Every structure is written in structure tokens, then in C-alpha cells.
mmCIF file of C-alpha atoms in Angstrom:
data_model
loop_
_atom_site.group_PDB
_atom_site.id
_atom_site.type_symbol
_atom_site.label_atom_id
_atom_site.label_comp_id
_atom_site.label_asym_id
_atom_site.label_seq_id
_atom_site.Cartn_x
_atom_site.Cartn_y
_atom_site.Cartn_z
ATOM 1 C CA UNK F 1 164.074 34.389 110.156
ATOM 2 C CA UNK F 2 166.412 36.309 107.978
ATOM 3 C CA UNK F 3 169.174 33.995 106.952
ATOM 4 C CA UNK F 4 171.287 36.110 104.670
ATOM 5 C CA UNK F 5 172.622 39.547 104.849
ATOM 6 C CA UNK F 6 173.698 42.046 102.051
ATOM 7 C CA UNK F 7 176.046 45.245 102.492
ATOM 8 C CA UNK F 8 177.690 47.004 99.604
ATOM 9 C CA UNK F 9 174.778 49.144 98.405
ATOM 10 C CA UNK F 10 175.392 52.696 97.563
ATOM 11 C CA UNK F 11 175.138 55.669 94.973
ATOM 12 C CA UNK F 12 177.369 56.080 92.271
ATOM 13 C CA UNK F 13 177.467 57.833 88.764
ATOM 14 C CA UNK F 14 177.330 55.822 85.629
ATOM 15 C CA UNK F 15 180.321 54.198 84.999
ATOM 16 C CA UNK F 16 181.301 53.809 88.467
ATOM 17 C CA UNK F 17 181.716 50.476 90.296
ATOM 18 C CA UNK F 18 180.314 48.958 93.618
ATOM 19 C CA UNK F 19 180.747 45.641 95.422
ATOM 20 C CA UNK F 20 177.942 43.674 97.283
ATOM 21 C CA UNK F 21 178.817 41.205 100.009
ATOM 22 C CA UNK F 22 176.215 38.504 100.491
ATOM 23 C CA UNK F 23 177.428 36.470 104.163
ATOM 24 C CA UNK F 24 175.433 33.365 104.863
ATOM 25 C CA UNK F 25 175.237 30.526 107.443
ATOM 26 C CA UNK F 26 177.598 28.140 106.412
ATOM 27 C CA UNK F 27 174.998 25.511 106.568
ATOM 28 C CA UNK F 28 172.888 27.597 103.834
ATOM 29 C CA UNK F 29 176.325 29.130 102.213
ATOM 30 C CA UNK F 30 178.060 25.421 101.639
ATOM 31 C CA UNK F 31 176.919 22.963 98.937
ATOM 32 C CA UNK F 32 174.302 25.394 97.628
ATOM 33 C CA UNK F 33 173.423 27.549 94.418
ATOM 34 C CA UNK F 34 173.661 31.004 95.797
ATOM 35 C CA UNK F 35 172.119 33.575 93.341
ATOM 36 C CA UNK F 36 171.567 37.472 92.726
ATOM 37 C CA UNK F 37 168.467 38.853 91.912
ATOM 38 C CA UNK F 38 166.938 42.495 91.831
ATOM 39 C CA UNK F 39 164.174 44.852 91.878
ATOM 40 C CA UNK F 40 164.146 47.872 89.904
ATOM 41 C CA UNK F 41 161.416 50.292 90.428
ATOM 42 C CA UNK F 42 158.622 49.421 88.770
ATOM 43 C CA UNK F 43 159.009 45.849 87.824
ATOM 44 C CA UNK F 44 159.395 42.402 88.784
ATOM 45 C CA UNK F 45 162.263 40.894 90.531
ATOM 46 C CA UNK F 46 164.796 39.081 87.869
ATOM 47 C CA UNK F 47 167.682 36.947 88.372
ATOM 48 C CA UNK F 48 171.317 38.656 87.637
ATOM 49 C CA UNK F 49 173.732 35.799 88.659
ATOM 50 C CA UNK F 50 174.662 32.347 90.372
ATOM 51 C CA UNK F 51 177.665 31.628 92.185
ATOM 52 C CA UNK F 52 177.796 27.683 92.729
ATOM 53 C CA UNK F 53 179.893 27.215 96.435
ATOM 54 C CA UNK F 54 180.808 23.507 95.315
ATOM 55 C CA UNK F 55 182.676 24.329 91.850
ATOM 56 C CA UNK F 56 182.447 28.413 91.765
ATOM 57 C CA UNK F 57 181.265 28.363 88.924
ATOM 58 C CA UNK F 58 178.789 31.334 87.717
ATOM 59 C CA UNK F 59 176.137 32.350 85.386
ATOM 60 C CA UNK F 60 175.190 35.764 84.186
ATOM 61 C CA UNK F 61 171.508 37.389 82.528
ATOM 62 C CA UNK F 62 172.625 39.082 78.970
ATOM 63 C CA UNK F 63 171.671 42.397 80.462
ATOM 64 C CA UNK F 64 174.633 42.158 83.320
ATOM 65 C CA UNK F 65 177.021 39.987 80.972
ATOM 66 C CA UNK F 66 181.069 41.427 80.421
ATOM 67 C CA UNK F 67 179.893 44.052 83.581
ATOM 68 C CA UNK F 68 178.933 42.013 86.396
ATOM 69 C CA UNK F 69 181.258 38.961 88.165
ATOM 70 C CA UNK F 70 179.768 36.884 90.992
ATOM 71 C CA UNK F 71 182.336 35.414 93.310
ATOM 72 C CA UNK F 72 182.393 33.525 96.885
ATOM 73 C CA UNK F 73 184.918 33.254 99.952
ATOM 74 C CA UNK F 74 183.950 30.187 100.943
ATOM 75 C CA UNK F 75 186.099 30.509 104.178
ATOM 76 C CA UNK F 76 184.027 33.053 105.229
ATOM 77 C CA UNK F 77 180.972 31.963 103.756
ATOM 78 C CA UNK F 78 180.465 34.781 101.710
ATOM 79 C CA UNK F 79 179.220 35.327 98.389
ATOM 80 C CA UNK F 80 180.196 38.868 96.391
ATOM 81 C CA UNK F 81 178.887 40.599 93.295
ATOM 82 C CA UNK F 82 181.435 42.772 91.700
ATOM 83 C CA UNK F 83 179.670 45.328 89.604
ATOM 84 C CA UNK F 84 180.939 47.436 87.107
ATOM 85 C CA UNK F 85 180.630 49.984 84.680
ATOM 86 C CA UNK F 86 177.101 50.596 86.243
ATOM 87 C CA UNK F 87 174.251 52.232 84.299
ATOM 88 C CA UNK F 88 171.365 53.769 85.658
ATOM 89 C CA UNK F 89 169.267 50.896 84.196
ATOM 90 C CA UNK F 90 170.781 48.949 86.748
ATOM 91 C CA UNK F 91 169.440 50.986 90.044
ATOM 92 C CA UNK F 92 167.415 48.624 92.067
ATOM 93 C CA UNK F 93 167.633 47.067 95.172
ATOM 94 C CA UNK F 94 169.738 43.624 95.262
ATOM 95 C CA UNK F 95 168.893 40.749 97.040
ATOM 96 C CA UNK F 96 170.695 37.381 97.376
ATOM 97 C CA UNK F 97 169.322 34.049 97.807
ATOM 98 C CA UNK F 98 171.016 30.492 98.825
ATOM 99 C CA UNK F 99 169.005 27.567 96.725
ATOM 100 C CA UNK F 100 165.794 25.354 98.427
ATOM 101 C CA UNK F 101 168.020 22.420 97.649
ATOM 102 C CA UNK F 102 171.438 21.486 98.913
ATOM 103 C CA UNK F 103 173.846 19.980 96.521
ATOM 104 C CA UNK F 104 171.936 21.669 93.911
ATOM 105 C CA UNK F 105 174.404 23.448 91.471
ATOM 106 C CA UNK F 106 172.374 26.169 89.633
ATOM 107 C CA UNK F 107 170.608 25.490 86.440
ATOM 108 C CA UNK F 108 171.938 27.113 83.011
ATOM 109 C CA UNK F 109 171.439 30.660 82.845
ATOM 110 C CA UNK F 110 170.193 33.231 85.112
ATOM 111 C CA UNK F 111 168.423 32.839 88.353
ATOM 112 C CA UNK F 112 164.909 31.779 88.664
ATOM 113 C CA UNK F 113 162.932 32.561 92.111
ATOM 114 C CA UNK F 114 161.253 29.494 92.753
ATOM 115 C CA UNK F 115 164.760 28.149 93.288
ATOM 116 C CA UNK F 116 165.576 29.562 96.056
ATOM 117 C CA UNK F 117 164.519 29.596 99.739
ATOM 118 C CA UNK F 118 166.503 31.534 102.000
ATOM 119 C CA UNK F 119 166.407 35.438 101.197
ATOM 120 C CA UNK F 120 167.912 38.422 102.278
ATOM 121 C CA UNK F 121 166.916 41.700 102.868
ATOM 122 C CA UNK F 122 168.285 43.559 100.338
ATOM 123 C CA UNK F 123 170.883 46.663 99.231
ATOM 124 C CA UNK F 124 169.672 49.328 97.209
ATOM 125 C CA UNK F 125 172.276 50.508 94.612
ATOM 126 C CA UNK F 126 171.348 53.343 92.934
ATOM 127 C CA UNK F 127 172.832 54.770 89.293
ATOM 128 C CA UNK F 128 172.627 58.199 88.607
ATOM 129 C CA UNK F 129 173.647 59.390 84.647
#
């Protein structure tokens, strides 16, 4: 069953912003290492960013570093991925993820699949130059 559901996705030139919206059950959402991860054509999927729900506290991969800021509402059990200053390198559809583990609270640095258990179905963003 699909647990968690992106929105946001869109087209946009270079340079040009767009937010993603990640809502989750609360019983995945609270207590849990939420993460982004995508898929750009061609290649495997790779971590972009945690958001821990417990401290908000967040971790970035280089490439998305200074561009990218992963936030959460925990009221409404949402997590968000501000994204700016987009380049085409960064078309690919986005997928969120809530950790396998509750109370765990992300490990340093980016994202790592085998982490995480509940998935969404993904937003494509696409960056055109």
C-alpha cells in the first residue's frame, strides 16, 4: 500500500524554483528519518536529503548543497523540499521515503535506500536550460 504521497512536481527553466510536499501518516511521519531521493534518467536512484521529524534537523548530498532545504510541518505531518536555483542536471523524478526504523534519526550524510521502508510514488520535476 502506498503510504506517502508527493505533489510539487513541475517544469521550470534553469534557475527557477519549485517546492515538493511529501504528506505522510503520522504514524510513519512522527519519530522517523524522512528522506529525499531521485531518479534521473538513466541512472540509479540517489539520496538528496533527510529531514529528521524528532529534532528537524537535515542533511544534504554535495551535488544539492547551498540549493536545496528540506523542511517538515509536523502538525500536518508533512515533509517539504524547497528547491532552488534548479539546473537541468537536476530533472528526475523525486520520491520520498519515511525510515524502516522508528526513532531512528538519519545517519550522517545523504540518504541511503536500504534505510527506508515506506515509499512514495514519485513527482517528476523537470529542468529545461
Amino acid at each position: 500500500a502506498q503510504h506517502l504521497v508527493e505533489s510539487g512536481g513541475g517544469s521550470v527553466q534553469a534557475g527557477g524554483s519549485l517546492r515538493l510536499s511529501c504528506v505522510a501518516p503520522e504514524f510513519i511521519y512522527n519519530g522517523r528519518c524522512m528522506g529525499w531521493f531521485r531518479q534521473r534518467p538513466g541512472k540509479e536512484r540517489e539520496g538528496v536529503a533527510t529531514f529528521y521529524t524528532g529534532y528537524r534537523t537535515t542533511q544534504y548530498a554535495d551535488s544539492v548543497k547551498d540549493r536545496f532545504t528540506a523542511s517538515g510541518d509536523n502538525a500536518k505531518s508533512t515533509m517539504y523540499l524547497q528547491m532552488n536555483n534548479l539546473k537541468p542536471d537536476d530533472t528526475a523524478m523525486y520520491y520520498c521515503a519515511a525510515s524502516r526504523v522508528y526513532g531512528y534519526e538519519c545517519n550522517p550524510g545523504p540518504p541511503q535506500s536500504l534505510e527506508f521502508g515506506y515509499w512514495g510514488q514519485g513527482t517528476q520535476v523537470t529542468v529545461s536550460s
